[in-house]
Short mmCIF file of C-alpha atoms in Angstrom, two decimals:
data_model
loop_
_atom_site.label_atom_id
_atom_site.label_comp_id
_atom_site.label_asym_id
_atom_site.label_seq_id
_atom_site.Cartn_x
_atom_site.Cartn_y
_atom_site.Cartn_z
CA MET A 1 0.00 0.00 -0.02
CA ALA A 2 1.31 3.51 -0.94
CA ILE A 3 2.58 5.63 1.94
CA PRO A 4 0.40 8.70 2.43
CA ILE A 5 1.92 12.17 2.06
CA ILE A 6 0.69 15.52 3.45
CA ASP A 7 2.40 18.22 1.39
CA ILE A 8 2.15 21.78 2.74
CA PHE A 9 3.46 24.97 1.14
CA ALA A 10 3.35 22.65 -1.96
CA GLY A 11 3.95 25.28 -4.75
CA PRO A 12 3.45 23.60 -8.13
CA GLY A 13 4.25 20.21 -6.60
CA GLY A 14 8.01 19.65 -7.29
CA LEU A 15 8.67 17.81 -4.08
CA GLY A 16 5.46 15.74 -4.30
CA GLU A 17 6.31 14.88 -7.91
CA GLY A 18 9.60 13.36 -7.00
CA PHE A 19 7.94 11.20 -4.27
CA SER A 20 5.08 10.21 -6.55
CA ALA A 21 7.50 9.10 -9.24
CA LEU A 22 9.08 6.37 -7.02
CA ILE A 23 7.94 2.86 -8.04
CA ASN A 24 8.30 0.07 -5.43
CA ASP A 25 9.17 -3.63 -5.87
CA GLU A 26 5.48 -4.38 -6.59
CA ASN A 27 5.61 -2.01 -9.57
CA GLN A 28 3.28 0.35 -7.74
CA ARG A 29 3.77 3.95 -6.56
CA ALA A 30 5.56 3.84 -3.26
CA PHE A 31 3.94 7.13 -2.12
CA LYS A 32 0.54 8.75 -2.60
CA ILE A 33 -0.17 12.41 -2.04
CA ALA A 34 -3.17 12.40 0.36
CA LEU A 35 -3.33 16.08 0.61
CA SER A 36 -1.42 19.06 -0.79
CA ILE A 37 -1.91 22.66 0.36
CA GLU A 38 -0.85 25.75 -1.60
CA LYS A 39 -2.11 29.32 -1.19
CA ASP A 40 -1.30 30.69 -4.67
CA PRO A 41 -4.31 30.14 -6.92
CA LEU A 42 -2.32 29.66 -10.06
CA ALA A 43 0.25 27.27 -8.55
CA HIS A 44 -2.87 25.46 -7.07
CA GLN A 45 -4.22 25.05 -10.57
CA THR A 46 -0.97 23.44 -11.71
CA LEU A 47 -0.99 21.31 -8.52
CA THR A 48 -4.55 20.15 -9.25
CA LEU A 49 -3.85 19.31 -12.78
CA ARG A 50 -0.85 17.24 -11.86
CA SER A 51 -2.87 15.50 -9.27
CA PHE A 52 -5.40 14.61 -12.02
CA PHE A 53 -2.54 13.22 -14.12
CA ARG A 54 -1.52 10.95 -11.19
CA GLN A 55 -4.95 9.52 -10.77
CA PHE A 56 -4.06 7.20 -13.59
CA GLU A 57 -1.55 4.52 -13.70
CA VAL A 58 1.73 5.25 -15.54
CA GLY A 59 1.04 5.03 -19.30
CA ASP A 60 -2.78 5.08 -18.82
CA VAL A 61 -3.25 8.86 -18.75
CA PRO A 62 -6.26 9.71 -21.03
CA GLU A 63 -5.91 11.31 -24.43
CA GLU A 64 -8.04 14.22 -23.21
CA TYR A 65 -5.07 15.28 -20.97
CA TYR A 66 -2.85 15.63 -24.01
CA GLU A 67 -5.59 17.47 -25.90
CA PHE A 68 -5.88 19.90 -23.07
CA VAL A 69 -2.05 20.69 -22.87
CA ARG A 70 -2.07 21.00 -26.74
CA GLY A 71 -4.77 23.70 -26.36
CA LYS A 72 -7.42 21.62 -28.15
CA ILE A 73 -9.91 21.46 -25.19
CA SER A 74 -10.41 23.46 -22.05
CA ILE A 75 -9.60 22.31 -18.59
CA GLU A 76 -13.33 22.19 -17.85
CA ASP A 77 -13.78 19.87 -20.85
CA LEU A 78 -10.92 17.64 -19.46
CA TYR A 79 -12.41 17.41 -15.99
CA ARG A 80 -15.95 16.75 -17.41
CA ALA A 81 -14.53 13.85 -19.40
CA TRP A 82 -13.19 12.26 -16.25
CA PRO A 83 -15.31 13.48 -13.37
CA ILE A 84 -14.38 10.97 -10.77
CA GLU A 85 -10.63 11.48 -11.20
CA ALA A 86 -11.13 15.24 -11.37
CA GLU A 87 -13.06 15.17 -8.11
CA HIS A 88 -10.28 13.05 -6.42
CA ALA A 89 -7.71 15.64 -7.70
CA GLN A 90 -9.64 18.62 -6.46
CA ARG A 91 -10.04 17.04 -3.01
CA GLU A 92 -6.33 16.24 -2.88
CA ALA A 93 -5.11 19.71 -3.89
CA TRP A 94 -6.38 22.39 -1.47
CA CYS A 95 -5.98 26.11 -2.05
CA GLY A 96 -5.45 27.49 1.37
CA THR A 97 -3.36 30.00 3.26
CA LEU A 98 -1.78 28.60 6.38
CA GLY A 99 -0.45 30.40 9.49
CA ASP A 100 -1.69 33.88 10.27
CA PRO A 101 -3.13 35.13 6.91
CA ASP A 102 -4.27 38.59 6.02
CA GLU A 103 -7.91 39.18 7.08
CA HIS A 104 -8.83 39.85 3.46
CA ASP A 105 -7.43 36.54 2.26
CA GLN A 106 -10.32 34.43 0.93
CA ASN A 107 -8.22 31.30 0.99
CA ALA A 108 -7.41 31.67 4.74
CA VAL A 109 -7.88 28.32 6.58
CA SER A 110 -7.96 27.78 10.33
CA ASP A 111 -5.87 25.32 12.32
CA ASP A 112 -8.98 23.34 13.00
CA GLU A 113 -9.84 23.06 9.34
CA VAL A 114 -6.33 21.93 8.57
CA ASP A 115 -6.38 19.36 11.37
CA ASP A 116 -9.84 18.03 10.29
CA LYS A 117 -8.60 17.66 6.69
CA ILE A 118 -5.46 15.81 7.75
CA ARG A 119 -7.45 13.34 9.90
CA THR A 120 -10.05 12.82 7.09
CA VAL A 121 -7.51 12.01 4.40
CA LEU A 122 -5.30 9.81 6.55
CA ASN A 123 -8.42 7.84 7.67
CA GLY A 124 -6.60 6.26 10.61
CA GLU A 125 -3.30 5.51 8.91
CA GLN A 126 -0.51 5.82 11.39
CA ASP A 127 2.58 5.65 9.11
CA TRP A 128 2.76 8.72 6.94
CA LEU A 129 5.06 11.47 5.79
CA LEU A 130 4.89 15.29 6.02
CA ILE A 131 6.73 17.21 3.34
CA GLY A 132 7.04 20.86 2.36
CA GLY A 133 9.08 24.07 2.52
CA PRO A 134 7.72 27.03 4.41
CA PRO A 135 7.99 30.14 2.15
CA CYS A 136 11.60 31.09 2.18
CA GLN A 137 11.93 34.67 0.84
CA ALA A 138 12.49 36.10 4.27
CA TYR A 139 15.51 33.85 4.78
CA SER A 140 17.07 34.36 1.28
CA LEU A 141 20.48 35.85 1.29
CA VAL A 142 19.67 37.86 -1.88
CA GLY A 143 16.29 38.85 -0.45
CA ARG A 144 17.93 40.14 2.79
CA SER A 145 20.71 42.00 0.97
CA ARG A 146 18.15 43.83 -1.17
CA ARG A 147 16.29 44.91 1.94
CA GLN A 148 19.59 45.78 3.80
CA GLU A 149 18.51 43.46 6.61
CA ARG A 150 20.55 41.15 8.86
CA ILE A 151 18.09 40.69 11.69
CA LEU A 152 14.70 39.22 10.69
CA ASN A 153 11.59 40.68 12.33
CA GLU A 154 8.81 38.21 12.96
CA GLU A 155 6.33 41.04 13.76
CA THR A 156 6.76 42.82 10.37
CA ASP A 157 7.40 39.72 8.26
CA LYS A 158 5.00 36.88 8.87
CA ARG A 159 6.96 34.60 6.64
CA VAL A 160 9.59 34.27 9.33
CA GLY A 161 7.19 32.38 11.56
CA LEU A 162 5.52 30.25 8.89
CA TYR A 163 7.68 27.30 9.73
CA LYS A 164 5.75 27.23 12.99
CA GLN A 165 2.79 26.03 11.01
CA TYR A 166 4.89 23.13 9.88
CA LEU A 167 5.88 22.71 13.56
CA ARG A 168 2.32 22.76 14.76
CA ILE A 169 1.29 19.95 12.49
CA LEU A 170 4.22 17.83 13.57
CA ALA A 171 3.23 18.49 17.24
CA LYS A 172 -0.43 17.80 16.63
CA HIS A 173 -0.29 14.81 14.24
CA SER A 174 3.14 13.15 14.77
CA PRO A 175 3.90 11.86 11.29
CA SER A 176 6.46 9.01 11.17
CA VAL A 177 8.89 11.01 9.09
CA PHE A 178 9.08 14.56 7.64
CA VAL A 179 11.15 16.26 5.03
CA MET A 180 11.50 20.11 5.25
CA GLU A 181 13.16 22.23 2.57
CA ASN A 182 14.39 25.81 2.82
CA VAL A 183 17.00 28.20 1.36
CA LYS A 184 20.67 28.13 2.48
CA GLY A 185 20.20 31.62 3.91
CA ILE A 186 18.34 30.05 6.80
CA LEU A 187 21.72 29.02 8.22
CA SER A 188 22.80 32.62 8.77
CA ALA A 189 19.43 34.26 9.47
CA GLU A 190 18.76 35.78 12.91
CA THR A 191 15.77 37.29 14.77
CA SER A 192 16.30 39.75 17.60
CA GLU A 193 16.07 36.76 20.04
CA ASN A 194 18.03 33.96 18.34
CA GLN A 195 19.79 32.33 15.45
CA VAL A 196 16.93 31.04 13.30
CA PHE A 197 18.47 27.74 12.26
CA SER A 198 19.48 26.54 15.69
CA LYS A 199 16.01 27.47 16.99
CA ILE A 200 14.40 25.55 14.15
CA LEU A 201 16.47 22.47 14.85
CA GLU A 202 15.59 22.72 18.52
CA ASP A 203 11.84 23.13 17.81
CA LEU A 204 11.74 20.37 15.24
CA SER A 205 13.41 17.95 17.68
CA ASP A 206 10.67 18.53 20.26
CA PRO A 207 7.60 20.16 18.55
CA SER A 208 5.38 19.72 21.60
CA ALA A 209 7.58 21.81 23.80
CA CYS A 210 6.75 24.86 21.68
CA TYR A 211 3.02 24.69 22.83
CA PRO A 212 1.42 25.08 26.20
CA GLN A 213 0.42 21.91 27.88
CA ASN A 214 -3.21 22.66 28.77
CA GLY A 215 -5.49 19.70 28.98
CA GLU A 216 -7.41 18.83 25.76
CA ASN A 217 -4.86 20.86 23.66
CA GLU A 218 -1.97 18.95 24.98
CA PHE A 219 0.44 17.63 22.26
CA ASN A 220 2.05 14.33 22.86
CA CYS A 221 4.47 14.15 19.90
CA PRO A 222 7.51 12.04 20.86
CA GLY A 223 9.89 14.45 18.99
CA TYR A 224 12.24 13.75 16.20
CA ARG A 225 15.86 13.01 15.36
CA ILE A 226 17.03 15.32 12.58
CA TYR A 227 19.26 13.88 9.87
CA SER A 228 21.16 15.24 6.91
CA LEU A 229 20.30 13.53 3.60
CA VAL A 230 23.88 13.81 2.14
CA THR A 231 26.25 13.40 5.11
CA GLU A 232 26.67 10.72 7.73
CA PRO A 233 26.40 11.92 11.34
CA GLU A 234 29.63 13.17 12.95
CA ASN A 235 28.48 11.55 16.19
CA PHE A 236 25.42 10.92 18.35
CA ASP A 237 24.69 12.74 21.60
CA GLU A 238 23.67 11.27 24.98
CA ASN A 239 20.03 11.21 23.79
CA GLY A 240 20.77 9.40 20.61
CA ASN A 241 20.42 12.54 18.36
CA PRO A 242 22.78 12.70 15.35
CA THR A 243 25.21 15.63 15.42
CA TYR A 244 26.22 17.63 12.41
CA ARG A 245 27.71 20.98 11.41
CA PRO A 246 24.99 23.27 10.03
CA LYS A 247 26.61 23.13 6.46
CA ASN A 248 26.07 19.36 6.48
CA PHE A 249 22.31 19.92 5.96
CA VAL A 250 22.96 21.80 2.64
CA ILE A 251 22.29 19.80 -0.51
CA GLN A 252 24.13 21.04 -3.59
CA ALA A 253 21.88 19.86 -6.28
CA GLU A 254 24.51 19.86 -8.97
CA LYS A 255 26.20 16.98 -7.18
CA TYR A 256 23.09 14.93 -7.40
CA GLY A 257 22.06 14.85 -11.09
CA VAL A 258 20.33 18.32 -11.20
CA PRO A 259 21.76 20.55 -13.92
CA GLN A 260 22.00 23.71 -11.74
CA THR A 261 24.01 24.93 -8.78
CA ARG A 262 21.03 25.08 -6.42
CA HIS A 263 22.04 24.90 -2.75
CA ARG A 264 19.14 24.17 -0.33
CA VAL A 265 18.78 23.12 3.26
CA ILE A 266 16.81 19.95 3.42
CA LEU A 267 16.08 18.21 6.74
CA LEU A 268 14.97 14.65 7.32
CA GLY A 269 13.16 14.03 10.56
CA ILE A 270 12.48 10.57 11.94
CA ARG A 271 10.15 10.18 14.92
CA ARG A 272 12.11 9.44 18.07
CA ASP A 273 10.27 6.19 18.80
CA ILE A 274 11.45 4.79 15.38
CA GLU A 275 14.95 3.37 15.86
CA ILE A 276 16.25 3.58 12.36
CA ASN A 277 19.24 5.48 10.96
CA PRO A 278 18.64 6.49 7.35
CA GLN A 279 20.76 6.01 4.30
CA ILE A 280 22.13 9.00 2.48
CA ILE A 281 21.97 10.14 -1.15
CA TYR A 282 25.28 9.48 -2.99
CA GLY A 283 26.71 11.94 -5.56
CA ARG A 284 26.48 11.82 -9.28
CA ASP A 285 28.46 13.41 -12.09
CA GLU A 286 27.60 17.08 -12.77
CA VAL A 287 25.11 17.62 -15.57
CA SER A 288 25.43 20.58 -17.95
CA ILE A 289 22.57 22.88 -18.88
CA GLY A 290 23.30 22.13 -22.56
CA SER A 291 22.55 18.44 -22.07
CA VAL A 292 18.93 19.25 -21.07
CA ILE A 293 17.97 22.28 -23.23
CA ASN A 294 20.03 21.98 -26.45
CA SER A 295 17.51 19.53 -28.05
CA LEU A 296 14.53 21.93 -27.58
CA PRO A 297 13.27 23.84 -30.63
CA LYS A 298 15.30 26.99 -31.42
CA LEU A 299 13.34 30.20 -31.00
CA ARG A 300 14.02 33.84 -31.47
CA SER A 301 13.24 36.56 -28.90
CA GLY A 302 10.40 38.92 -29.51
CA LEU A 303 10.69 42.74 -29.84
CA SER A 304 8.88 44.78 -27.19
CA LYS A 305 8.58 47.87 -29.47
CA GLY A 306 7.85 48.39 -33.05
CA VAL A 307 7.33 45.69 -35.72
CA ASP A 308 7.94 42.24 -34.28
CA SER A 309 9.12 40.16 -37.22
CA PHE A 310 12.17 37.99 -37.96
CA ASN A 311 13.38 40.59 -40.51
CA ALA A 312 13.10 43.42 -37.97
CA TRP A 313 14.66 41.27 -35.33
CA PHE A 314 17.59 40.23 -37.51
CA SER A 315 18.16 43.84 -38.72
CA LEU A 316 18.37 44.91 -35.13
CA ILE A 317 20.93 42.23 -34.34
CA GLU A 318 23.12 43.19 -37.29
CA GLY A 319 23.01 46.84 -35.99
CA ILE A 320 25.41 45.88 -33.17
CA LEU A 321 28.31 45.92 -35.80
CA GLU A 322 27.50 49.48 -36.74
CA GLY A 323 29.19 52.56 -35.17
CA ASP A 324 31.36 52.26 -32.13
CA THR A 325 29.08 50.01 -30.04
CA LEU A 326 31.79 47.31 -29.68
CA ASN A 327 34.68 49.61 -29.08
CA ASP A 328 37.19 48.11 -26.60
CA VAL A 329 35.74 44.55 -26.91
CA ASP A 330 38.20 41.75 -27.51
CA ALA A 331 38.78 40.94 -31.13
CA GLU A 332 38.08 37.33 -30.45
CA ILE A 333 34.58 38.12 -29.09
CA ILE A 334 33.89 40.54 -32.00
CA THR A 335 34.88 37.66 -34.39
CA ASP A 336 32.48 35.33 -32.59
CA ILE A 337 29.66 37.89 -32.80
CA ARG A 338 30.14 38.24 -36.51
CA GLU A 339 30.27 34.47 -37.05
CA LYS A 340 27.12 33.92 -34.89
CA ILE A 341 25.15 36.62 -36.85
CA LEU A 342 25.96 34.81 -40.11
CA GLN A 343 24.67 31.58 -38.58
CA ILE A 344 21.25 33.05 -37.61
CA GLU A 345 18.39 31.54 -39.53
CA ASP A 346 14.52 32.26 -39.18
CA PRO A 347 13.62 29.56 -36.65
CA HIS A 348 10.88 27.29 -37.82
CA PHE A 349 8.91 27.81 -34.63
CA GLY A 350 9.41 31.58 -34.40
CA LYS A 351 8.91 32.76 -30.80
CA GLY A 352 7.43 29.49 -29.71
CA ALA A 353 4.02 28.77 -28.01
CA ASP A 354 2.37 27.07 -25.09
CA TYR A 355 2.47 24.00 -27.31
CA ILE A 356 4.86 23.33 -30.16
CA GLU A 357 4.19 20.21 -32.22
CA ILE A 358 7.34 18.28 -32.87
CA GLU A 359 7.88 14.55 -33.25
CA ASN A 360 10.78 12.39 -31.98
CA LEU A 361 12.07 14.88 -29.58
CA GLN A 362 15.33 13.64 -28.03
CA ILE A 363 17.31 14.45 -24.89
CA GLY A 364 20.79 13.10 -23.96
CA TYR A 365 20.17 13.05 -20.18
CA LEU A 366 17.52 10.87 -18.36
CA PRO A 367 15.27 10.42 -21.37
CA GLU A 368 13.07 8.07 -19.37
CA TRP A 369 12.59 10.85 -16.79
CA TYR A 370 11.91 13.75 -19.13
CA LEU A 371 10.28 12.55 -22.27
CA ASP A 372 6.67 11.55 -23.04
CA ASN A 373 6.27 10.38 -26.54
CA ARG A 374 2.46 10.92 -26.35
CA LEU A 375 3.07 14.67 -26.12
CA ASN A 376 4.32 14.85 -29.71
CA GLY A 377 5.61 18.18 -28.82
CA VAL A 378 6.90 20.73 -26.26
CA LEU A 379 4.91 22.60 -23.58
CA ASN A 380 5.38 26.13 -22.23
CA HIS A 381 8.12 26.88 -24.72
CA ALA A 382 7.64 30.57 -25.73
CA SER A 383 10.25 33.30 -25.68
CA ARG A 384 9.85 36.66 -24.06
CA SER A 385 10.05 40.05 -25.80
CA HIS A 386 13.02 42.25 -24.99
CA MET A 387 14.04 45.86 -25.48
CA ASN A 388 16.15 46.59 -28.54
CA SER A 389 19.17 47.52 -26.40
CA ASP A 390 18.85 44.33 -24.29
CA ILE A 391 18.89 42.22 -27.42
CA HIS A 392 22.31 43.61 -28.29
CA ARG A 393 23.47 42.96 -24.66
CA TYR A 394 22.21 39.35 -24.84
CA LEU A 395 24.23 38.79 -28.07
CA PHE A 396 27.35 40.21 -26.56
CA VAL A 397 26.93 38.37 -23.21
CA SER A 398 26.22 35.02 -24.89
CA CYS A 399 29.32 35.38 -27.16
CA PHE A 400 31.39 36.53 -24.27
CA GLY A 401 30.35 33.39 -22.35
CA ASN A 402 30.98 31.23 -25.45
CA ILE A 403 34.66 32.57 -25.76
CA LYS A 404 35.60 33.17 -22.09
CA GLN A 405 33.62 30.33 -20.54
CA GLN A 406 32.23 32.72 -17.99
CA SER A 407 29.61 35.40 -17.81
CA PRO A 408 30.81 39.00 -18.10
CA LYS A 409 30.66 41.56 -15.21
CA LEU A 410 29.36 45.00 -15.91
CA SER A 411 33.00 46.14 -16.00
CA ASP A 412 33.57 43.81 -19.01
CA PHE A 413 30.85 45.63 -21.08
CA PRO A 414 31.74 48.23 -23.72
CA GLU A 415 30.46 51.73 -22.92
CA GLY A 416 27.96 51.48 -25.70
CA LEU A 417 26.22 48.46 -24.20
CA LEU A 418 26.06 49.60 -20.51
CA PRO A 419 22.44 50.04 -19.31
CA ALA A 420 21.42 53.60 -18.56
CA HIS A 421 20.49 52.88 -14.89
CA LEU A 422 21.66 55.08 -12.12
CA ASN A 423 23.02 52.14 -10.18
CA VAL A 424 25.15 50.71 -13.06
CA ARG A 425 28.24 52.77 -12.06
CA GLN A 426 27.75 51.51 -8.52
CA GLY A 427 27.64 47.97 -9.95
CA ILE A 428 30.93 48.48 -11.68
CA ASP A 429 32.66 50.24 -8.79
CA ASP A 430 31.63 48.14 -5.79
CA LYS A 431 30.76 44.90 -7.65
CA LYS A 432 27.27 44.85 -6.07
CA PHE A 433 25.09 42.93 -8.61
CA ALA A 434 27.82 43.35 -11.12
CA ASP A 435 26.64 40.36 -13.03
CA ARG A 436 23.34 42.09 -13.86
CA PHE A 437 23.35 40.22 -17.18
CA ARG A 438 24.22 36.55 -16.86
CA VAL A 439 24.54 33.97 -19.51
CA GLN A 440 24.35 30.29 -18.67
CA ILE A 441 27.41 28.45 -19.85
CA ALA A 442 26.36 25.48 -22.04
CA ASN A 443 28.83 22.91 -20.78
CA ARG A 444 28.33 23.60 -17.11
CA ALA A 445 25.45 23.31 -14.61
CA SER A 446 23.10 26.32 -14.73
CA LYS A 447 23.06 28.98 -12.00
CA THR A 448 20.20 28.62 -9.59
CA VAL A 449 16.75 29.00 -11.21
CA THR A 450 14.80 31.17 -8.68
CA SER A 451 11.40 32.95 -8.74
CA HIS A 452 13.43 36.05 -9.83
CA ILE A 453 13.24 34.61 -13.32
CA SER A 454 9.63 35.84 -13.47
CA LYS A 455 10.69 39.46 -13.30
CA ASP A 456 13.16 39.62 -16.23
CA GLY A 457 15.43 37.31 -18.15
CA HIS A 458 18.65 39.17 -17.52
CA TYR A 459 20.02 36.57 -15.18
CA TYR A 460 18.98 33.68 -17.38
CA ILE A 461 20.34 34.34 -20.93
CA HIS A 462 20.36 31.34 -23.26
CA PRO A 463 23.84 30.11 -24.06
CA ASP A 464 23.16 30.05 -27.84
CA PRO A 465 23.92 33.53 -29.35
CA THR A 466 21.91 32.79 -32.45
CA GLN A 467 18.69 32.77 -30.36
CA CYS A 468 19.47 36.04 -28.51
CA ARG A 469 17.02 35.58 -25.70
CA SER A 470 16.37 34.58 -22.19
CA LEU A 471 15.23 31.09 -21.14
CA THR A 472 11.69 29.86 -21.61
CA VAL A 473 9.47 28.28 -18.99
CA ARG A 474 10.21 24.85 -20.37
CA GLU A 475 13.90 25.36 -20.40
CA ALA A 476 13.79 26.52 -16.83
CA ALA A 477 11.48 23.53 -16.07
CA ARG A 478 14.10 21.13 -17.60
CA ILE A 479 16.84 22.66 -15.58
CA GLN A 480 14.65 22.09 -12.51
CA THR A 481 14.13 18.47 -13.74
CA PHE A 482 10.32 18.63 -14.30
CA PRO A 483 9.12 16.05 -16.73
CA ASP A 484 8.12 17.39 -20.20
CA ASN A 485 4.51 16.47 -19.65
CA TYR A 486 4.29 18.68 -16.50
CA PHE A 487 2.13 21.63 -17.58
CA PHE A 488 2.28 24.96 -15.77
CA CYS A 489 -1.03 26.86 -15.47
CA GLY A 490 -1.46 30.62 -15.50
CA PRO A 491 0.14 33.48 -17.34
CA ARG A 492 3.87 33.15 -18.19
CA THR A 493 4.97 35.37 -15.22
CA SER A 494 3.27 32.95 -12.84
CA GLN A 495 4.69 29.91 -14.69
CA PHE A 496 8.21 31.18 -14.14
CA HIS A 497 7.47 31.98 -10.56
CA GLN A 498 6.20 28.46 -10.05
CA VAL A 499 9.16 26.76 -11.61
CA GLY A 500 11.70 28.97 -9.78
CA ASN A 501 10.22 28.27 -6.36
CA ALA A 502 9.95 24.53 -6.71
CA VAL A 503 12.13 21.69 -5.36
CA PRO A 504 13.65 19.90 -8.30
CA PRO A 505 11.64 16.73 -8.81
CA TYR A 506 14.58 14.57 -9.65
CA LEU A 507 16.27 15.57 -6.37
CA ALA A 508 13.05 14.78 -4.56
CA PHE A 509 12.96 11.42 -6.27
CA GLN A 510 16.29 10.60 -4.68
CA ILE A 511 15.17 11.82 -1.31
CA ALA A 512 12.10 9.61 -1.69
CA GLU A 513 14.33 6.57 -2.21
CA VAL A 514 15.99 7.26 1.24
CA VAL A 515 12.59 7.87 2.91
CA ASN A 516 11.03 4.73 1.35
CA HIS A 517 13.91 2.74 2.75
CA VAL A 518 13.06 4.06 6.26
CA PHE A 519 9.49 2.95 5.83
CA GLU A 520 10.57 -0.44 4.62
CA GLU A 521 12.79 -0.82 7.64
CA MET A 522 9.86 0.20 9.89
CA GLU A 523 7.76 -2.56 8.33
CA ILE A 524 10.51 -5.14 8.94
CA LEU A 525 10.81 -3.94 12.55
CA ALA A 526 7.04 -4.15 13.06
CA VAL A 527 6.94 -7.72 11.82
CA HIS A 528 9.93 -8.54 13.96
CA ASN A 529 8.39 -7.03 17.15
CA ASN A 530 5.17 -8.90 16.62
#
């Protein structure tokens, strides 16, 4: 029987997708999402659609799903065609705001509602798993540097205390195991009272201690031992708790088959009455961004002003060679720019679309993970439109990366390509955000895909100069290891935001293998003790 999962702060479902993809020895899914909770309505749409997809056995997804993602039928038509599965999906994926939401939030849910829902979906099952990552923007190093903050204020930023909702569910419901994900910045974050990370570890080890013991509300959670998923314990203390250095909880995704340098804190908690020491994930060779995006259809960028045609776009690109724009640029880079311009052709698929029909799509890395031959195409693969001046910058930056094998700093830009922003000179002088325009290097792992990708494409420039554009949603999704048949709902800005905030499903899949082994050991122990 599949192990039930409660997934909170679920986003578009990256963590849950990895767990759901694990097949056990009986050729069945090892885990089943019993409930996922997400407050963002558009991410919730994505979550519900993927839940619908998983109502069917692998390979038995109905043709109507593929008709929907190709834009042939509406989502209402899809759900009407399969009402029972749609109802199950809509029950499983819950749009709700946890914690202490704004009084005007229509999706606000009380603690009692959450508790009732958890009890209902578990239906008496004792062995289950809690997963999720409390919203992490408050802890983000970049986020804090933008706000000039070192000390986090729980009164003014409610996100700081959102992990307490996770904690409350642990204290109230005592799952056998939990997996909690957060940004690396949590290791250095502080409130006025304490270091955030050490406090979180203390709280997670004994969730009940955080709540008053007052009769009917008394929590009797036994507590948890907190493990790293990638490092063996340095030692065990007198209470049997594993001991680590804080950095041991950081998973560097590029070391585990994910084509990006994404560093996240992921904690594995095993209930104290379960005497099992988990395995760890073992490293894999680094995967380049090129190995997962190069096979996708070539596109051109759009023009945000004036006529938006291939001829207008190409004429604009050629204009970089006129005048003194490239003064002081290395001759080798100028030569590469000239050569790449000569190689530009009108891409067959233009600027792309939500669905591009293409047969026999290939990928050199994990084809069994990414590809779905029933798609007969690519989803969410449309380029953005850019300002004329930015297109010249993208061409320069991608050729610079091609030659130098690194992205240029603002100090490497010729005067004619520097942005006209007031803080550009500051970026050059003190190196703050000096890599304002960042190309991904094709033969290396990508830089971290974050929700910032929804704002502009400057940090996510495609390595192919002949396309002169930022990454598409599908390219970002491939870097995040989402399968190609994973469709992201909502406008493109929201799609980017969903992808950037997610846990890479292939990393989650490897975590699921570790967690599944814990549950298998629990089953063996239960049989032995009986």
